[in-house]
XYZ file of C-alpha atoms in Angstrom:
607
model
C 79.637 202.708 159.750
C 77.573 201.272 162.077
C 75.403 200.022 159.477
C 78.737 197.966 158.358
C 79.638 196.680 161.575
C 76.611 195.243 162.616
C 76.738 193.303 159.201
C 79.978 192.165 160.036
C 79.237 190.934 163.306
C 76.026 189.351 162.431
C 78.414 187.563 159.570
C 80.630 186.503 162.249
C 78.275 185.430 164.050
C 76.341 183.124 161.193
C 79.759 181.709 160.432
C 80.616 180.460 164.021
C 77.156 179.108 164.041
C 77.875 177.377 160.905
C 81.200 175.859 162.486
C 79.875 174.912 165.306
C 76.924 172.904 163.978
C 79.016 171.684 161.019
C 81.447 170.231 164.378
C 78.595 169.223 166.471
C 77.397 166.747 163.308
C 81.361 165.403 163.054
C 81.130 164.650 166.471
C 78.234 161.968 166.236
C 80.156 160.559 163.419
C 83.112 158.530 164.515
C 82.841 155.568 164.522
C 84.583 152.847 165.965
C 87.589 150.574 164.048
C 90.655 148.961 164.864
C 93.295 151.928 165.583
C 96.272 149.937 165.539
C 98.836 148.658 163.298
C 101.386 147.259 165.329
C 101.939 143.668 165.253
C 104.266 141.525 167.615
C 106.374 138.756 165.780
C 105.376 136.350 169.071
C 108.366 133.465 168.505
C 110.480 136.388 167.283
C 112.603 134.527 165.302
C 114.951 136.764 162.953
C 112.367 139.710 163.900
C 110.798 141.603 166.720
C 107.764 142.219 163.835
C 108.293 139.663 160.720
C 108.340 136.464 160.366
C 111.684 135.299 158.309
C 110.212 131.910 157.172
C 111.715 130.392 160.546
C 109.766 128.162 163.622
C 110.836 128.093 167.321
C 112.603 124.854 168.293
C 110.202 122.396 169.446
C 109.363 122.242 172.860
C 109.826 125.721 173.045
C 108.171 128.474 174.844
C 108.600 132.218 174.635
C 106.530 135.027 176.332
C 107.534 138.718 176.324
C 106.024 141.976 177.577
C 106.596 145.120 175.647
C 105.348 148.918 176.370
C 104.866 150.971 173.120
C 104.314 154.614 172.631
C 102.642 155.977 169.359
C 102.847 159.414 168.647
C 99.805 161.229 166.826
C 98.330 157.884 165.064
C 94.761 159.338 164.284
C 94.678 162.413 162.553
C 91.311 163.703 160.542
C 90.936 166.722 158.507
C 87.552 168.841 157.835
C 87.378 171.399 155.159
C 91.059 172.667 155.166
C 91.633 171.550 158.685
C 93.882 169.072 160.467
C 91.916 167.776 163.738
C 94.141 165.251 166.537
C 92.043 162.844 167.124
C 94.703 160.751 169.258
C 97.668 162.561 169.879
C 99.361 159.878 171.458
C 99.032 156.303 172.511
C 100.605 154.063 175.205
C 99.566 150.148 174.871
C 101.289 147.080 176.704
C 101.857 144.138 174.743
C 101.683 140.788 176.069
C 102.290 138.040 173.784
C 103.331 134.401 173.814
C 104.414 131.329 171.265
C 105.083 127.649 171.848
C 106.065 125.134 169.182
C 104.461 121.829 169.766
C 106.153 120.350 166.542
C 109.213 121.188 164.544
C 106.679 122.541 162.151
C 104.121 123.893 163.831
C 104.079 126.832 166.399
C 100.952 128.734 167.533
C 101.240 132.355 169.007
C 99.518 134.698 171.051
C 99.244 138.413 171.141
C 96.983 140.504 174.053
C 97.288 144.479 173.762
C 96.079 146.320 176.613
C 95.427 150.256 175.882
C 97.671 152.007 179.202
C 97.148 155.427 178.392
C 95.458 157.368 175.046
C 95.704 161.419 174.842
C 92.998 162.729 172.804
C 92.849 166.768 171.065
C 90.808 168.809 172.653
C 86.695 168.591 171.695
C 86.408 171.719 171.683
C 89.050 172.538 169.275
C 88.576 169.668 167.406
C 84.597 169.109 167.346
C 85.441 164.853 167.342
C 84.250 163.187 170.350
C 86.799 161.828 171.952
C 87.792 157.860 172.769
C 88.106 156.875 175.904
C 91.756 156.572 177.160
C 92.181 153.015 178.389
C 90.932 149.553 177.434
C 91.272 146.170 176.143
C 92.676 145.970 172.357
C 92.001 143.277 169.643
C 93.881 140.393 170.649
C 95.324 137.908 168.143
C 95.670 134.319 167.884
C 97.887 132.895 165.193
C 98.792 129.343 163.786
C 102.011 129.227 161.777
C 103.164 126.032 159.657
C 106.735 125.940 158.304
C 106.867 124.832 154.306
C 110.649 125.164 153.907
C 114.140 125.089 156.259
C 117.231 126.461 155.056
C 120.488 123.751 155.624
C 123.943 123.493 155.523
C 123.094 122.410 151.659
C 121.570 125.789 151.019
C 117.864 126.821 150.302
C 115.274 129.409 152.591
C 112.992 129.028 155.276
C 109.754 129.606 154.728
C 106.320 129.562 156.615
C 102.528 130.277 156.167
C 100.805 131.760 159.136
C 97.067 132.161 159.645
C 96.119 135.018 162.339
C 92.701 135.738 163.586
C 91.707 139.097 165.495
C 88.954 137.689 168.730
C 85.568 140.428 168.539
C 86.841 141.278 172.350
C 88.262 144.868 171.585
C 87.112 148.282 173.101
C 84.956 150.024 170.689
C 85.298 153.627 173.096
C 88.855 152.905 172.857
C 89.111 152.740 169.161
C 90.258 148.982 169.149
C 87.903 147.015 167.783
C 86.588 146.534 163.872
C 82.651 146.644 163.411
C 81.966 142.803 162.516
C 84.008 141.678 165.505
C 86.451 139.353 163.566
C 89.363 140.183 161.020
C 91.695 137.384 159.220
C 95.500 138.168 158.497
C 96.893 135.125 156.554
C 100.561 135.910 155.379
C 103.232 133.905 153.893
C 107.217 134.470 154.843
C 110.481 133.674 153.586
C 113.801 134.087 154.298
C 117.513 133.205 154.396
C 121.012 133.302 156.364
C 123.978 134.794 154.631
C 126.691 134.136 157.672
C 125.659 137.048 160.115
C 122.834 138.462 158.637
C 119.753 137.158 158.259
C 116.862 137.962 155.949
C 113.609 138.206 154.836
C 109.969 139.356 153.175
C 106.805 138.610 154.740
C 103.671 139.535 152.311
C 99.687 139.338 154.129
C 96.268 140.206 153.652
C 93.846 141.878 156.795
C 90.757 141.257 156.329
C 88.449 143.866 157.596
C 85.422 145.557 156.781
C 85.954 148.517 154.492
C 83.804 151.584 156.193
C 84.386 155.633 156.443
C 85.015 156.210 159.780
C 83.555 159.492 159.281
C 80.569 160.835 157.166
C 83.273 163.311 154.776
C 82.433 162.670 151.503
C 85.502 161.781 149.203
C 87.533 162.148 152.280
C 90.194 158.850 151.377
C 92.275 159.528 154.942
C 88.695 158.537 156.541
C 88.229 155.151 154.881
C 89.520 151.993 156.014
C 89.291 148.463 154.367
C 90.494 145.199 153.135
C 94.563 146.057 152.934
C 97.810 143.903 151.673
C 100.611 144.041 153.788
C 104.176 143.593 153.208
C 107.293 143.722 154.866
C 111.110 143.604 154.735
C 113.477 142.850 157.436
C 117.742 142.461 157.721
C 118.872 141.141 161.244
C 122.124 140.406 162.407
C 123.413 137.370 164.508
C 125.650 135.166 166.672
C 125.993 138.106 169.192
C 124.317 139.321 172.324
C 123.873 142.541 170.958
C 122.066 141.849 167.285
C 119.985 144.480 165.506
C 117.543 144.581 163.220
C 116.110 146.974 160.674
C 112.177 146.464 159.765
C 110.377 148.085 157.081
C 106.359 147.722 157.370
C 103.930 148.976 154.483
C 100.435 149.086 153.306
C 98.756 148.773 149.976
C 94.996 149.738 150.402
C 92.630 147.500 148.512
C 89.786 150.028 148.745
C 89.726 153.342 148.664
C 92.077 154.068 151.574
C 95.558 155.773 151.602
C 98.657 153.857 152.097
C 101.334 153.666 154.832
C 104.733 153.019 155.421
C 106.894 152.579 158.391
C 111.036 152.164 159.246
C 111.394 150.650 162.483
C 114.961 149.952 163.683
C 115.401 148.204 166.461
C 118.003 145.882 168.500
C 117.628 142.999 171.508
C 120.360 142.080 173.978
C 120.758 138.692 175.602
C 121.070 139.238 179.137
C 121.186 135.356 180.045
C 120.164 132.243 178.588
C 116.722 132.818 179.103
C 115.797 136.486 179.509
C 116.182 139.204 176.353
C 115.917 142.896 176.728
C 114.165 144.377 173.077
C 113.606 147.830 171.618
C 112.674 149.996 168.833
C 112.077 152.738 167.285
C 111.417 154.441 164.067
C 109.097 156.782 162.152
C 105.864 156.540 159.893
C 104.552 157.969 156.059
C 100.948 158.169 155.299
C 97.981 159.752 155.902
C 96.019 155.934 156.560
C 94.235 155.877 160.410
C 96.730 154.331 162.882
C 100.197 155.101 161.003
C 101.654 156.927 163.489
C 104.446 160.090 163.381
C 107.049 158.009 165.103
C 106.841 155.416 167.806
C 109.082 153.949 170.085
C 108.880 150.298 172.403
C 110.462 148.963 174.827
C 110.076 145.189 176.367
C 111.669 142.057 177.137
C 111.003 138.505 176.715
C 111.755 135.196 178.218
C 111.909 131.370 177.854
C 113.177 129.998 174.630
C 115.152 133.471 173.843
C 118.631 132.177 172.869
C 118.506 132.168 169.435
C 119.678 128.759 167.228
C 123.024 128.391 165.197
C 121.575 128.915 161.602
C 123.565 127.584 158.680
C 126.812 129.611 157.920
C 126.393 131.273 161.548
C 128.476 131.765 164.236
C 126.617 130.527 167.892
C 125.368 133.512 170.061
C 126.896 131.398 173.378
C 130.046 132.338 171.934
C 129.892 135.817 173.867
C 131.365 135.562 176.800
C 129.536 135.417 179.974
C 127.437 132.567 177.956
C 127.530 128.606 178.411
C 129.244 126.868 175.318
C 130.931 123.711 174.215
C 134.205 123.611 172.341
C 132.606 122.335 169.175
C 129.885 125.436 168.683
C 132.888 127.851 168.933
C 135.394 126.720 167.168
C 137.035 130.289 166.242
C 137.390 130.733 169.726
C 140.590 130.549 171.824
C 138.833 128.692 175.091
C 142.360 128.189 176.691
C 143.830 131.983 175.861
C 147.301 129.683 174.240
C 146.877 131.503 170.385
C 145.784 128.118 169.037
C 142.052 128.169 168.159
C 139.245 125.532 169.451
C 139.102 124.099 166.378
C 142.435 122.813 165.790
C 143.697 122.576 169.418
C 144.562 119.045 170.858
C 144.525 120.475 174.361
C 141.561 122.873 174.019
C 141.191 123.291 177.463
C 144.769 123.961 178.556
C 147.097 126.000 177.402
C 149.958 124.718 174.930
C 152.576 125.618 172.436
C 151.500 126.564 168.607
C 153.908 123.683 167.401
C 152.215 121.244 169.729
C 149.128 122.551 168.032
C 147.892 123.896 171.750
C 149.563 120.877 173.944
C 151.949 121.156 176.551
C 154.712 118.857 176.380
C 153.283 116.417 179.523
C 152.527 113.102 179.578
C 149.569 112.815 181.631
C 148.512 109.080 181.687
C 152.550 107.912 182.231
C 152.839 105.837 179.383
C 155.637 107.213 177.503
C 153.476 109.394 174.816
C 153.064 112.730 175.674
C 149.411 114.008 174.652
C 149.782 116.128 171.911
C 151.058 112.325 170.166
C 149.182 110.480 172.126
C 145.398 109.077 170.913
C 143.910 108.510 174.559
C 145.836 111.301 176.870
C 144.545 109.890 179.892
C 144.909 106.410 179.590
C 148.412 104.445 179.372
C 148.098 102.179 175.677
C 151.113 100.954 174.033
C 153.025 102.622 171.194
C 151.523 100.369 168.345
C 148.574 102.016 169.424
C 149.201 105.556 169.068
C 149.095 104.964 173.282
C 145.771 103.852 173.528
C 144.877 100.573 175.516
C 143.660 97.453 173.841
C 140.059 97.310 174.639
C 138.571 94.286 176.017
C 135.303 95.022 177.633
C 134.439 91.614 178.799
C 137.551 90.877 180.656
C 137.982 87.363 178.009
C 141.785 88.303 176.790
C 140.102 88.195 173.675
C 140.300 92.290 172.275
C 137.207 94.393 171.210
C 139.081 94.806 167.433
C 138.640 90.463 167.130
C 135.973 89.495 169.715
C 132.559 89.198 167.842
C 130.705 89.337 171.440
C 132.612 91.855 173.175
C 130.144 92.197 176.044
C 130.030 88.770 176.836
C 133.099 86.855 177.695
C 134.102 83.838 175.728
C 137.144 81.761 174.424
C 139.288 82.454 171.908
C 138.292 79.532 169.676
C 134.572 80.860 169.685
C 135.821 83.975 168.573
C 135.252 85.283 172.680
C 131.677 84.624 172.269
C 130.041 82.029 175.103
C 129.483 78.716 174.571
C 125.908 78.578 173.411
C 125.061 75.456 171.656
C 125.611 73.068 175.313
C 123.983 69.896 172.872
C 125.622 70.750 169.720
C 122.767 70.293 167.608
C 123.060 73.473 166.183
C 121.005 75.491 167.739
C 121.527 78.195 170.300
C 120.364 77.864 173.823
C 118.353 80.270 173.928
C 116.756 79.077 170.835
C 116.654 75.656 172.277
C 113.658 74.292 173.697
C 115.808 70.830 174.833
C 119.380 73.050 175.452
C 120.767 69.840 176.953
C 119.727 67.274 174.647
C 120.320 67.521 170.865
C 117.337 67.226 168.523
C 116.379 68.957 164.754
C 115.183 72.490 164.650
C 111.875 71.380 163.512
C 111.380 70.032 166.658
C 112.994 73.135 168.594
C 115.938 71.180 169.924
C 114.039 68.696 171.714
C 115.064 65.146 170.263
C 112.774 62.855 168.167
C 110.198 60.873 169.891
C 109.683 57.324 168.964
C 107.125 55.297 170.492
C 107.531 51.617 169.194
C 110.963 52.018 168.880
C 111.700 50.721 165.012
C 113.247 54.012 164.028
C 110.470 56.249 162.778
C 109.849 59.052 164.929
C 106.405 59.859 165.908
C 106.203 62.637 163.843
C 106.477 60.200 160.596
C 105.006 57.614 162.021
C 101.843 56.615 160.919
C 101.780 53.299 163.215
C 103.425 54.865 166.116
C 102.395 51.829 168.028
C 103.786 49.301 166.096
C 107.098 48.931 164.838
C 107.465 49.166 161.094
C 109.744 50.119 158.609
C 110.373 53.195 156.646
C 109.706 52.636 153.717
C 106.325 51.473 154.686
C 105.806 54.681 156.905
C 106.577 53.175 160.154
C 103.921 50.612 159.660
C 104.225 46.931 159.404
C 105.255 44.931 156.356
C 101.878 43.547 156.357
C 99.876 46.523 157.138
C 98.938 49.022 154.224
C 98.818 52.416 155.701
C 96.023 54.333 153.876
C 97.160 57.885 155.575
C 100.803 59.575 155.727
C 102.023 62.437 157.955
C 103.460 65.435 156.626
C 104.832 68.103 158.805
C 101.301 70.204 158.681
C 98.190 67.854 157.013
C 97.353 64.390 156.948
C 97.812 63.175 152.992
C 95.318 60.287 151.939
C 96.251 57.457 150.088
C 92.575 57.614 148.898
C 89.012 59.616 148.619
C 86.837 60.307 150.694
C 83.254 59.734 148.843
C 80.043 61.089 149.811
C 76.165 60.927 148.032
C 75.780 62.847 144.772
C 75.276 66.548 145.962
C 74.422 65.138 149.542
C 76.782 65.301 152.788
C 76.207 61.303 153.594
C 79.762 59.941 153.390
C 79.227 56.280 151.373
C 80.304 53.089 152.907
C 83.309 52.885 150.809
C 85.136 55.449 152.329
C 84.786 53.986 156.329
C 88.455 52.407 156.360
C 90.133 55.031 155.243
C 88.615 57.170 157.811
C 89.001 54.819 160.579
C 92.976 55.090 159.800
C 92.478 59.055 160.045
C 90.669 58.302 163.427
C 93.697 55.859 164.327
C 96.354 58.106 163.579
C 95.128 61.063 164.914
C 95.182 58.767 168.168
C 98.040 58.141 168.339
C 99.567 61.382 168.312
C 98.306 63.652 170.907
C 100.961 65.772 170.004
C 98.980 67.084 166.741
C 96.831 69.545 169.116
C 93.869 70.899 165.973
C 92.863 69.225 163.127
C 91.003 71.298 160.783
C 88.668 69.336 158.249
C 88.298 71.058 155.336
C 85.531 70.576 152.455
C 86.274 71.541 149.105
C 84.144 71.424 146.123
C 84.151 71.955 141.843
C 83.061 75.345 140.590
C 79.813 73.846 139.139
C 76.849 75.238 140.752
C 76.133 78.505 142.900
C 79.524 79.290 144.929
C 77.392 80.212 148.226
C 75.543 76.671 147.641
C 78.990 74.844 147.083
C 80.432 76.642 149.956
C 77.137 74.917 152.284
C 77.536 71.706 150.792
C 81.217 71.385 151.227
C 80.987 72.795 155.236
C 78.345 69.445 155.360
C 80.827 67.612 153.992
C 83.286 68.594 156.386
C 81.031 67.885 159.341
C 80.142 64.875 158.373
C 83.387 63.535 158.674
C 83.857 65.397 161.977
C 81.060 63.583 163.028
C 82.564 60.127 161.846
C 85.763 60.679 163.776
C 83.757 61.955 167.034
C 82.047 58.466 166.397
C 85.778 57.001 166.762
C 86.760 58.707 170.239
C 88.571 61.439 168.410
C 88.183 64.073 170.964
C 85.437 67.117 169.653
C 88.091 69.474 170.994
C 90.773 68.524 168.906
C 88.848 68.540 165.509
C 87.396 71.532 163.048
C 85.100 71.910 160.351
C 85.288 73.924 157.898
C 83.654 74.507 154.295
C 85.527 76.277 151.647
C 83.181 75.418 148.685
C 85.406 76.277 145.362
C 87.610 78.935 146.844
C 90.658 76.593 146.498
C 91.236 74.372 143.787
C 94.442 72.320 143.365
C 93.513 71.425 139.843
C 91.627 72.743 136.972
C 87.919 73.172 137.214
C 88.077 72.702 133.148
C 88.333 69.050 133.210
C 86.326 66.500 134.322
C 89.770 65.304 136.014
C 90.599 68.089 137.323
C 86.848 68.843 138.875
C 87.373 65.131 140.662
C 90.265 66.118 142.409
C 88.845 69.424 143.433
C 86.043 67.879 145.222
C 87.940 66.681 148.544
C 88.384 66.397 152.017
C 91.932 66.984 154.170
C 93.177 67.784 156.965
C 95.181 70.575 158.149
C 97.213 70.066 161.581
C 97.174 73.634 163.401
C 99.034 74.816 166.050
C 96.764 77.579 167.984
C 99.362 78.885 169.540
C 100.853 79.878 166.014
C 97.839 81.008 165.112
C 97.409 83.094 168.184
C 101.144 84.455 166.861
C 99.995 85.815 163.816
C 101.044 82.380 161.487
C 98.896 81.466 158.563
C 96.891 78.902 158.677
C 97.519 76.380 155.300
């Protein structure tokens, strides 16, 4: 017997010895990973946790601040045994969006562990976390693809989200590797009061055993796809909301589920009180047994009128105009907003919601009358005839009504004083009439025989016109157009040389002359033009000689340097074809181009 005993304590004995080295080796082995699963929906719009395809307004703002409880989210078990690793966990959620852009909003989520209850070591053998510290926050950037409308159609969203290497390892909140990736897409759609909506993602993480258990799958953790389903309702203070979370492990991991009900309440324009609760399935780290949060937001919290919605304001208590609730019964008379004349007084049914007054005294009583509060005659459904400008000319007929005119201008001012057809304002010469090519300003003619300067090429002498202002005698060898000087010859110059021949001197002389004689013509651009025979960079040189030549020759003549240009175009722009020895004659030229630099300054081409 005693034989026996002393065998079975010395078995005892070599077993607890066994236990407790087989615990002391499990309790070097945890290792440190991102505990939880929770995420914040930061904009929350349709859901406190999933995006439903939708963006925040733009230019809006939304923070909130949420306390969550999770209830036994680490659990590990060691050769038939179930060890609490975290029995319970209390984390405050800050987290904030902003959309800059109608399709663009960016979010921010900061988790802060309060409070985390571990099992006890010795029970357990696990060392135990530490029981407050920073979590993983999360930055996110989310781009909308899709919007619902009054046509139909969803709204729909990609998000990238990015976990910052900041965590607590000792507090479990933190993945080795530092950073993990959560793209996700989201869609989703209004039907009247309810909204709805599926948001699939991938976490990236790195896939580890968090303990040394061989085969143990409820130790591993890993690359996951997440998905999620959400039904909220709308247009009242009070909404709820029903979330369903899950995970599909893409290593070897188990998977997780999770119903989370939850509702929010509206307590003013800009301040929301949120909640939830709800319970979890699986065996994968961080899915807890239940878990329950509380929180509230503020900012951009009143929720937009979605297509075949009614608007939240319409609660009472809540600032509204008579056009977003137009079920409602604003003036308590039995006639709703949206078909009552007097909306905001009550009425009669048969006056569809008017009393039988006539507030502006003209003989109509308002629910008849057009304009209620001002006095118009009957032929007008009593609204007055409009005549902003005070010309007894009315709005309906007066094609300037904000500028008073007579009746036989159609009550638009007087603004052609000259009557040349131009307006004043248009008019350079408003008192004097003159042709539009001059701006209004009348024609200016020097010697007086009835060719204005501008066509004049004797302005100095009278002349005729048929003999372009020049006299009978004279034989004007240039004309004036409204932007060049045309030749009534050639300008000749040495055979592939830039010396202008002799023959050429009187007809230049008249372009010195004329150019004289109108100081009006502010630039004259000489331009030389060549045949495409020869090297175009070569023509291009000898045809800018060309052109300076002749520069020169006017300079020569007192034609101020200021008021002339040079300028080479080789065979860039023939006027005839280059396939002819013709047409190669007339290509090789010289004109002139009158410029105005203030047009040019303007943006005008330059001919």
């Amino acid at each position: 017997m005693r034989l026996r005993t002393s065998l079975r304590r010395a078995a005892a004995l070599a077993l607890a010895l066994t236990s407790t080295a087989a615990l002391a080796q499990i309790s070097s082995t945890l290792r440190t990973f991102e505990l939880e699963r929770l995420d914040l929906n930061p904009g929350a719009e349709g859901s406190l946790l999933l995006g439903l395809g939708e963006l925040m307004p733009p230019g809006t703002f939304r923070g909130s601040v949420a306390l969550h409880y999770a209830h036994s989210p680490l659990q590990l078990e060691q050769d038939g045994q179930t060890f609490q690793i975290v029995s319970g966990r209390a984390t405050l959620h800050v987290a904030a969006a902003y959309a800059p852009t109608r399709w663009l909003q960016v979010g921010l989520q900061l988790p802060l562990v309060a409070f985390q209850m571990t099992g006890s070591q010795a029970d357990s053998g696990f060392e135990q976390p530490s029981h407050v510290g920073l979590g993983t926050p999360g930055v996110s950037l989310r781009v909308g693809l899709l919007t619902q409308d009054d046509a139909g159609g969803v709204d729909m969203a990609a998000e990238l989200g990015a976990g910052l290497p900041v965590g607590s390892e000792a507090v479990l909140a933190r993945d080795p590797g530092g950073w993990r990736l959560s793209p996700r897409l989201m869609v989703g759609r209004h039907f009247g009061f309810i909204r709805a909506g599926l948001e699939v993602g991938f976490l990236q993480r790195p896939s580890i055993a968090i303990t040394r258990q061989l085969g143990a799958s409820a130790d591993q953790i890993g690359n996951e796809l997440r998905v999620g389903a959400a039904l909220a309702t709308t247009g009242r203070r009070l909404r709820w909301e029903l979330n369903v979370r899950g995970m599909v492990p893409l290593t070897n991991q188990p998977g997780a589920a999770e119903l989370l009900p939850g509702f929010r309440y509206l307590v003013n324009p800009s301040f929301e009180l949120f909640g939830l609760v709800g319970m979890g399935v699986g065996s994968a780290p961080g899915t807890p047994l239940f878990r329950m949060m509380m929180g509230g937001a503020f900012g951009g919290v009143t929720p937009r009128r979605g297509p075949g919605e009614s608007s939240v304001n319409c609660e009472p208590g809540l600032v509204h105009t008579l056009e977003e609730c137009p079920e409602m019964d604003e003036d308590g008379d039995g006639v709703r907003n949206g078909v009552d004349r007097c909306p905001t007084e009550p009425g009669s049914v048969e006056r569809k919601g008017c009393s039988a007054k006539d507030t502006d005294g003209d003989g109509i009583e308002d629910m008849l009358d057009a304009c209620p509060v001002e006095p118009g005659p009957a032929a007008r459904q009593g609204c007055p005839v409009q005549d902003q400008d005070k010309d007894d000319v009315p709005d309906e007929v007066d094609s300037c009504p904000t500028a008073p005119g007579p009746a036989d201008n159609r009550g638009c001012p007087v603004r052609d004083n000259d009557k040349d057809g131009i307006d004043n304002d248009k008019d350079a010469c408003p008192n004097e009439a003159g042709p539009p090519e001059r701006d209004g300003c009348p024609e200016t003619d020097t010697d007086k025989d009835g060719v204005p300067n501008r066509a004049d090429s004797c302005a100095n002498e009278a002349g005729t016109v048929e003999n372009l202002g020049c006299p009978q005698h004279v034989q004007p060898l240039v004309e004036l157009k409204r932007d060049r000087l045309v030749l009534q010859g050639k300008v000749f110059f040495d055979a592939a040389g830039v010396r202008i021949q002799p023959r050429s001197f009187e007809l230049l002389d008249w372009v010195a002359r004329v150019i004289l004689e109108h100081p009006e013509m502010p630039l004259i651009v000489v331009g030389g033009h060549t045949d495409d025979r020869g090297f175009p960079d070569a023509n291009r040189r000898m045809s800018q000689g060309r052109a300076e030549a002749v520069r020169q020759y006017l300079i020569q003549k007192k034609v101020p340097a200021e008021r002339l240009q040079s300028q080479g175009y080789g065979q860039d722009r023939p006027i005839d074809s280059n396939a002819t020895s013709i047409g190669r004659e007339n290509n090789r030229r010289v004109d002139f181009v009158i410029v105005d630099p203030e047009l040019e300054k303007a943006g005008a081409p330059r001919r």
